[in-house]
Amino acid sequence: MSWRTFGTEGTRETYRETEGKASQLSGSRAAAVAVRSTDKNSKRMDSRMTRTIGRMTIAMLVLTCIAPFISYYLANGVALGNLDGQLQRSLVVTNRAIATEIERFRYLPLVVGQDARIRALASGERGAPMVAAANDYLETIVRQAGPAELYILDENGTTLAASNYKTPESFVGHDYSFRPYFRNAMRDGDGRFYAIGVTTKRPGYFLASRLDVAGRPPIVVVVKADLSPLELAWEAAGVQTAIADRWGIVFLTGNPRWKYRPLAALGEAARARIDAERTYEGVDLAATQPILSTAAGLASAGPEEPAIRVDDEGAQLLARFSEVEPDGWRVLAATGMENTAQLAGFWALSTLIAGLSATGALYFLHQRAHVIRIRLRQSETLERMVADRTRDLACEVEMRRKTEDELRRMQEGMIHSEKMAALGRMSAAIVHEVSQPLAALDATLATAGVFADKGEAHAVGTRLLDARALVKRMQRTVKHLKTFARKDASELEDVAIDTVIGNAVDLAAPKAKNLGVSLRIVAHAPSPIVNAVALKLEQAMLNLLLNALDAVEGRHAPSIIIRRTEDDQRVKVEFIDNGTGIAPEHRERIVEPFFTTKLTGEGLGLGLSIATTIVRECGGEIGFSQAPGGGTCATISVPLAKRESVNMEAAQ
């Protein structure tokens, strides 16, 4: 390259650098101008938004002050309308109940009047036998039909026969001509009247019918119906229902405070008429206060009129009336209004809270927008920080996953090593268990050869069958060992726990046989189903069995009992030995890894720790306690499998 060329190239490079810097400077200035312009626009927009929000806030405050009153008025009107509808429906039901109760006895006087004994009284046969027959008949009718009382009045109103003739309150011989029902029956053929009985002092509804016999003065058959079941039902239900007579005096009610009180103040004529008819014998009506404050509300109350309000000892009630003919009764249905005020107050308060919340939302809207703008400017920085942290977390998660996989492999390796250690502890007994059938097999085959030389085929066949049995015995032992020694999967499955117990006992049986220990299983069929890893649970039980065998070694009359019990939720398997037991200072540490009380080289101290881990994987627990009479009781408790799983397994 020549000097000229180099100079030219250098000039060009210098020019490009200068041009780039100028472009950057221009861009920076343009950006600054754009930022200043954006700030000015933002300030103008903020100012307009502030004024708009201020106006809206003032309008919302005014609306918030007015809205609760409107809401209270509307909610109260709706609630009162609902109560009024309930009262109207209640009156319909009450009227039907009253009519039904009265209809039960409406025709009873006419039916009774058709009996020959009653007609005999009307014909003038009023000797003692005939009166006694009529009394018995009336008593039978009352006992079967259910009215309060039945009695017969002559043309003067004197009682000839009555259903209560045997009682001290008998009506027989009493004069009831002053009663309106008697006068109406004599005049019109029938009469009805509600009053307190002057003889029994018990209220009732009197229904009377005149019985005419040609050529003889008429008699009157009277039934006294008991309407108190209606009152008891209202009182038990706690409903404010009442029935008032034609004078406005309440005689049936579910509110005890209203009983025998007038709806409105009684006039002198009404009091004189009630006293003459002795309607409410023993009740001082003059001392009672009217239920309604004025008679105007009662006069205007009707099914088509608006409901009225009643003051019941300080409690405001909404009431409606209906008429019951032909007696001129008034039925009153009332209900409390305290819930309406509470409901209206709730809606008013809700409206106030909603208004204040909306006002607050408008007030803080600008601040929130300002905060959002600040957060948007910070978003880029935060995103960078989040991205960096996400990468760090991803690395940490990957490292943790690898560590967990490594720990899982190590744990499975330790469990497998503990299996091999358990097999090593049983190796001598297993060798003995296999060598014994081998020796017997050799002797059996030798005997079979001798019999074969002699030509005794039957004896040879017998010996071969014995040899097959010995081979199957060795195969079963080897199969248990191969199954136990393999590295199994860790998937939970539904297994019969008795099968697991049996496999563990079969594996420990050779060592138990060498030690002269009897392994006894106490369990009742059928086997419960648990959700576990069968081989791991078998390993946990085998570890407990081996520890129990070590504990009873050298003891007098050693024994180990495996007892399985269950309840509605869990299965318990107890391994009870009569060994030396666990020292008190070791009970808290026996499940710690690498803790052992055996001599160095006899064990790693992992058996009980691994057994505890396995049982907890199944959702169970393992515990140790002192057995009765000494020794140790090791307990495995695991939950039962779900019913659906058990049913599916049973179906398969």
CSV table of C-alpha atoms in Angstrom, one decimal, residues 279-528:
chain,number,residue,atom,x,y,z
A,279,THR,CA,-119.5,-15.0,76.2
A,280,TYR,CA,-116.2,-14.6,78.1
A,281,GLU,CA,-117.2,-15.8,81.6
A,282,GLY,CA,-114.5,-14.9,84.1
A,283,VAL,CA,-112.5,-12.5,81.9
A,284,ASP,CA,-112.3,-8.9,82.9
A,285,LEU,CA,-112.6,-7.2,79.5
A,286,ALA,CA,-112.7,-3.7,81.1
A,287,ALA,CA,-109.2,-4.1,82.4
A,288,THR,CA,-107.7,-5.1,79.0
A,289,GLN,CA,-106.1,-2.6,76.6
A,290,PRO,CA,-107.1,-2.6,72.9
A,291,ILE,CA,-104.6,-4.0,70.4
A,292,LEU,CA,-105.1,-1.2,67.9
A,293,SER,CA,-104.5,2.4,68.9
A,294,THR,CA,-107.6,3.6,67.1
A,295,ALA,CA,-110.7,2.1,65.6
A,296,ALA,CA,-110.1,3.9,62.3
A,297,GLY,CA,-107.4,1.4,61.3
A,298,LEU,CA,-109.8,-1.5,62.0
A,299,ALA,CA,-112.7,0.1,60.1
A,300,SER,CA,-110.6,0.6,57.0
A,301,ALA,CA,-108.8,-2.7,57.2
A,302,GLY,CA,-109.9,-5.2,54.5
A,303,PRO,CA,-108.5,-7.5,51.9
A,304,GLU,CA,-108.4,-4.7,49.3
A,305,GLU,CA,-107.1,-2.1,51.7
A,306,PRO,CA,-103.4,-1.4,52.5
A,307,ALA,CA,-101.9,-3.2,55.4
A,308,ILE,CA,-101.9,-1.4,58.8
A,309,ARG,CA,-99.3,-1.2,61.4
A,310,VAL,CA,-99.8,-2.5,64.9
A,311,ASP,CA,-97.7,-1.6,68.0
A,312,ASP,CA,-97.2,-4.8,70.1
A,313,GLU,CA,-95.6,-3.6,73.3
A,314,GLY,CA,-93.0,-1.5,71.4
A,315,ALA,CA,-92.6,-3.9,68.5
A,316,GLN,CA,-93.9,-2.6,65.2
A,317,LEU,CA,-96.0,-5.2,63.3
A,318,LEU,CA,-97.5,-5.1,59.8
A,319,ALA,CA,-101.0,-6.5,59.9
A,320,ARG,CA,-103.9,-7.5,57.5
A,321,PHE,CA,-107.4,-8.6,58.2
A,322,SER,CA,-110.0,-10.8,56.5
A,323,GLU,CA,-113.6,-11.7,57.2
A,324,VAL,CA,-114.9,-15.2,58.1
A,325,GLU,CA,-118.6,-15.6,57.5
A,326,PRO,CA,-121.3,-16.3,58.7
A,327,ASP,CA,-120.1,-15.5,62.2
A,328,GLY,CA,-118.6,-12.1,61.3
A,329,TRP,CA,-115.2,-13.1,62.6
A,330,ARG,CA,-112.1,-11.1,61.7
A,331,VAL,CA,-108.8,-13.0,61.1
A,332,LEU,CA,-105.7,-11.0,61.8
A,333,ALA,CA,-102.3,-11.9,60.4
A,334,ALA,CA,-99.3,-9.9,61.4
A,335,THR,CA,-95.5,-10.0,61.1
A,336,GLY,CA,-92.6,-8.1,62.5
A,337,MET,CA,-91.1,-5.2,60.6
A,338,GLU,CA,-87.7,-5.1,62.2
A,339,ASN,CA,-86.2,-7.0,59.3
A,340,THR,CA,-87.5,-4.6,56.8
A,341,ALA,CA,-85.8,-1.7,58.5
A,342,GLN,CA,-82.5,-3.7,58.8
A,343,LEU,CA,-82.7,-4.7,55.1
A,344,ALA,CA,-83.4,-1.1,54.0
A,345,GLY,CA,-80.6,0.1,56.2
A,346,PHE,CA,-78.3,-2.5,54.7
A,347,TRP,CA,-79.1,-1.3,51.2
A,348,ALA,CA,-78.7,2.4,52.2
A,349,LEU,CA,-75.3,1.6,53.8
A,350,SER,CA,-74.3,-0.5,50.7
A,351,THR,CA,-75.2,2.5,48.5
A,352,LEU,CA,-73.2,4.8,50.7
A,353,ILE,CA,-70.2,2.5,50.7
A,354,ALA,CA,-70.5,2.1,46.9
A,355,GLY,CA,-70.7,5.8,46.4
A,356,LEU,CA,-67.7,6.5,48.7
A,357,SER,CA,-65.8,3.7,46.9
A,358,ALA,CA,-66.5,5.2,43.5
A,359,THR,CA,-65.5,8.7,44.8
A,360,GLY,CA,-62.3,7.3,46.2
A,361,ALA,CA,-61.6,5.5,43.0
A,362,LEU,CA,-62.0,8.7,41.0
A,363,TYR,CA,-59.9,10.6,43.4
A,364,PHE,CA,-57.0,8.2,43.2
A,365,LEU,CA,-57.4,7.6,39.5
A,366,HIS,CA,-54.8,10.3,38.6
A,367,GLN,CA,-52.4,9.0,41.2
A,368,ARG,CA,-52.7,5.5,39.9
A,369,ALA,CA,-52.1,6.8,36.3
A,370,HIS,CA,-49.0,8.6,37.5
A,371,VAL,CA,-47.7,5.4,39.3
A,372,ILE,CA,-48.4,3.4,36.1
A,373,ARG,CA,-46.3,5.8,34.1
A,374,ILE,CA,-43.4,5.5,36.5
A,375,ARG,CA,-43.7,1.7,36.5
A,376,LEU,CA,-43.7,1.7,32.7
A,377,ARG,CA,-40.4,3.6,32.7
A,378,GLN,CA,-39.0,1.1,35.2
A,379,SER,CA,-40.3,-1.9,33.3
A,380,GLU,CA,-37.3,-2.3,31.0
A,381,THR,CA,-34.9,-2.3,34.0
A,382,LEU,CA,-37.1,-4.7,35.8
A,383,GLU,CA,-37.4,-7.0,32.8
A,384,ARG,CA,-33.6,-7.2,32.5
A,385,MET,CA,-33.4,-8.0,36.2
A,386,VAL,CA,-36.1,-10.6,35.9
A,387,ALA,CA,-34.5,-12.2,32.9
A,388,ASP,CA,-31.1,-12.4,34.8
A,389,ARG,CA,-32.8,-13.8,37.8
A,390,THR,CA,-34.8,-16.3,35.7
A,391,ARG,CA,-31.6,-17.6,34.2
A,392,ASP,CA,-30.1,-18.0,37.7
A,393,LEU,CA,-33.2,-19.7,38.9
A,394,ALA,CA,-33.2,-22.0,35.9
A,395,CYS,CA,-29.6,-23.0,36.7
A,396,GLU,CA,-30.6,-23.6,40.4
A,397,VAL,CA,-33.6,-25.7,39.4
A,398,GLU,CA,-31.5,-27.8,37.1
A,399,MET,CA,-28.9,-28.3,39.7
A,400,ARG,CA,-31.6,-29.2,42.3
A,401,ARG,CA,-33.2,-31.6,39.9
A,402,LYS,CA,-29.9,-33.3,39.3
A,403,THR,CA,-29.2,-33.4,43.1
A,404,GLU,CA,-32.6,-34.9,43.8
A,405,ASP,CA,-32.1,-37.6,41.1
A,406,GLU,CA,-28.7,-38.4,42.6
A,407,LEU,CA,-30.2,-38.6,46.1
A,408,ARG,CA,-33.0,-40.8,44.8
A,409,ARG,CA,-30.5,-43.1,43.2
A,410,MET,CA,-28.5,-43.2,46.3
A,411,GLN,CA,-31.5,-43.9,48.4
A,412,GLU,CA,-32.6,-46.8,46.2
A,413,GLY,CA,-29.0,-48.1,46.3
A,414,MET,CA,-29.0,-47.9,50.1
A,415,ILE,CA,-32.4,-49.8,50.2
A,416,HIS,CA,-31.0,-52.4,47.9
A,417,SER,CA,-27.8,-52.7,49.9
A,418,GLU,CA,-29.9,-53.1,53.1
A,419,LYS,CA,-31.8,-55.9,51.2
A,420,MET,CA,-28.5,-57.6,50.5
A,421,ALA,CA,-27.4,-57.1,54.1
A,422,ALA,CA,-30.6,-58.7,55.3
A,423,LEU,CA,-30.0,-61.7,53.0
A,424,GLY,CA,-26.5,-61.9,54.3
A,425,ARG,CA,-27.8,-62.0,57.9
A,426,MET,CA,-30.0,-64.9,56.8
A,427,SER,CA,-27.4,-66.6,54.6
A,428,ALA,CA,-26.5,-69.4,57.0
A,429,ALA,CA,-30.1,-70.2,57.6
A,430,ILE,CA,-30.9,-70.1,53.8
A,431,VAL,CA,-28.0,-72.4,53.0
A,432,HIS,CA,-29.3,-74.8,55.6
A,433,GLU,CA,-32.8,-74.5,54.2
A,434,VAL,CA,-31.5,-75.4,50.7
A,435,SER,CA,-28.9,-78.0,51.7
A,436,GLN,CA,-31.3,-80.0,53.8
A,437,PRO,CA,-33.7,-80.7,50.8
A,438,LEU,CA,-30.6,-81.4,48.6
A,439,ALA,CA,-29.4,-84.1,51.0
A,440,ALA,CA,-32.9,-85.5,51.2
A,441,LEU,CA,-33.2,-85.4,47.3
A,442,ASP,CA,-29.9,-87.3,47.0
A,443,ALA,CA,-31.1,-90.0,49.4
A,444,THR,CA,-34.5,-90.2,47.7
A,445,LEU,CA,-33.0,-90.6,44.2
A,446,ALA,CA,-30.5,-93.2,45.4
A,447,THR,CA,-33.4,-95.2,46.9
A,448,ALA,CA,-35.3,-94.8,43.6
A,449,GLY,CA,-32.3,-96.3,41.8
A,450,VAL,CA,-32.3,-99.3,44.1
A,451,PHE,CA,-36.0,-99.9,43.5
A,452,ALA,CA,-35.4,-99.5,39.8
A,453,ASP,CA,-32.8,-102.3,39.8
A,454,LYS,CA,-35.3,-104.5,41.6
A,455,GLY,CA,-38.0,-103.7,39.0
A,456,GLU,CA,-40.4,-102.2,41.6
A,457,ALA,CA,-41.9,-99.5,39.4
A,458,HIS,CA,-44.5,-98.4,42.0
A,459,ALA,CA,-41.8,-97.7,44.6
A,460,VAL,CA,-39.7,-95.8,42.1
A,461,GLY,CA,-42.7,-93.6,41.2
A,462,THR,CA,-43.3,-92.8,44.8
A,463,ARG,CA,-39.7,-91.8,45.4
A,464,LEU,CA,-39.8,-89.6,42.2
A,465,LEU,CA,-42.9,-87.8,43.5
A,466,ASP,CA,-41.0,-87.2,46.8
A,467,ALA,CA,-38.1,-85.9,44.8
A,468,ARG,CA,-40.3,-83.4,42.9
A,469,ALA,CA,-41.7,-82.2,46.2
A,470,LEU,CA,-38.2,-81.5,47.5
A,471,VAL,CA,-37.3,-79.7,44.2
A,472,LYS,CA,-40.4,-77.5,44.4
A,473,ARG,CA,-39.5,-76.6,48.0
A,474,MET,CA,-36.1,-75.4,46.9
A,475,GLN,CA,-37.6,-73.6,44.0
A,476,ARG,CA,-40.0,-71.8,46.3
A,477,THR,CA,-37.2,-70.7,48.5
A,478,VAL,CA,-35.0,-69.5,45.6
A,479,LYS,CA,-38.0,-67.7,44.1
A,480,HIS,CA,-38.6,-65.7,47.3
A,481,LEU,CA,-34.9,-64.8,47.4
A,482,LYS,CA,-34.8,-63.7,43.7
A,483,THR,CA,-37.9,-61.6,44.1
A,484,PHE,CA,-36.8,-60.0,47.3
A,485,ALA,CA,-33.2,-59.3,45.9
A,486,ARG,CA,-34.3,-57.5,42.7
A,487,LYS,CA,-34.4,-53.7,42.3
A,488,ASP,CA,-38.1,-53.0,42.1
A,489,ALA,CA,-40.0,-50.0,40.8
A,490,SER,CA,-41.3,-47.4,43.2
A,491,GLU,CA,-44.9,-47.2,41.9
A,492,LEU,CA,-47.6,-47.5,44.5
A,493,GLU,CA,-50.2,-50.3,43.8
A,494,ASP,CA,-53.1,-52.0,45.6
A,495,VAL,CA,-51.7,-55.1,47.4
A,496,ALA,CA,-53.1,-57.5,49.9
A,497,ILE,CA,-51.2,-56.9,53.1
A,498,ASP,CA,-51.5,-60.6,54.3
A,499,THR,CA,-49.6,-61.6,51.1
A,500,VAL,CA,-46.8,-59.2,52.1
A,501,ILE,CA,-46.8,-60.5,55.7
A,502,GLY,CA,-46.6,-64.1,54.3
A,503,ASN,CA,-43.7,-63.3,52.0
A,504,ALA,CA,-41.7,-61.6,54.8
A,505,VAL,CA,-42.4,-64.6,57.1
A,506,ASP,CA,-41.3,-67.1,54.4
A,507,LEU,CA,-38.0,-65.2,54.0
A,508,ALA,CA,-37.3,-65.1,57.8
A,509,ALA,CA,-38.5,-68.7,58.3
A,510,PRO,CA,-35.1,-70.4,57.7
A,511,LYS,CA,-33.4,-68.2,60.4
A,512,ALA,CA,-36.3,-68.6,62.7
A,513,LYS,CA,-36.1,-72.4,62.3
A,514,ASN,CA,-32.4,-72.4,63.0
A,515,LEU,CA,-33.0,-70.4,66.2
A,516,GLY,CA,-36.0,-72.6,67.2
A,517,VAL,CA,-38.3,-69.6,67.1
A,518,SER,CA,-42.0,-70.1,66.2
A,519,LEU,CA,-43.4,-67.3,64.0
A,520,ARG,CA,-47.2,-67.1,64.6
A,521,ILE,CA,-49.5,-65.0,62.4
A,522,VAL,CA,-52.7,-63.8,64.0
A,523,ALA,CA,-55.1,-62.4,61.4
A,524,HIS,CA,-58.7,-62.8,60.3
A,525,ALA,CA,-59.7,-63.1,56.6
A,526,PRO,CA,-60.2,-61.4,54.3
A,527,SER,CA,-57.0,-59.6,53.8
A,528,PRO,CA,-57.2,-55.7,53.8
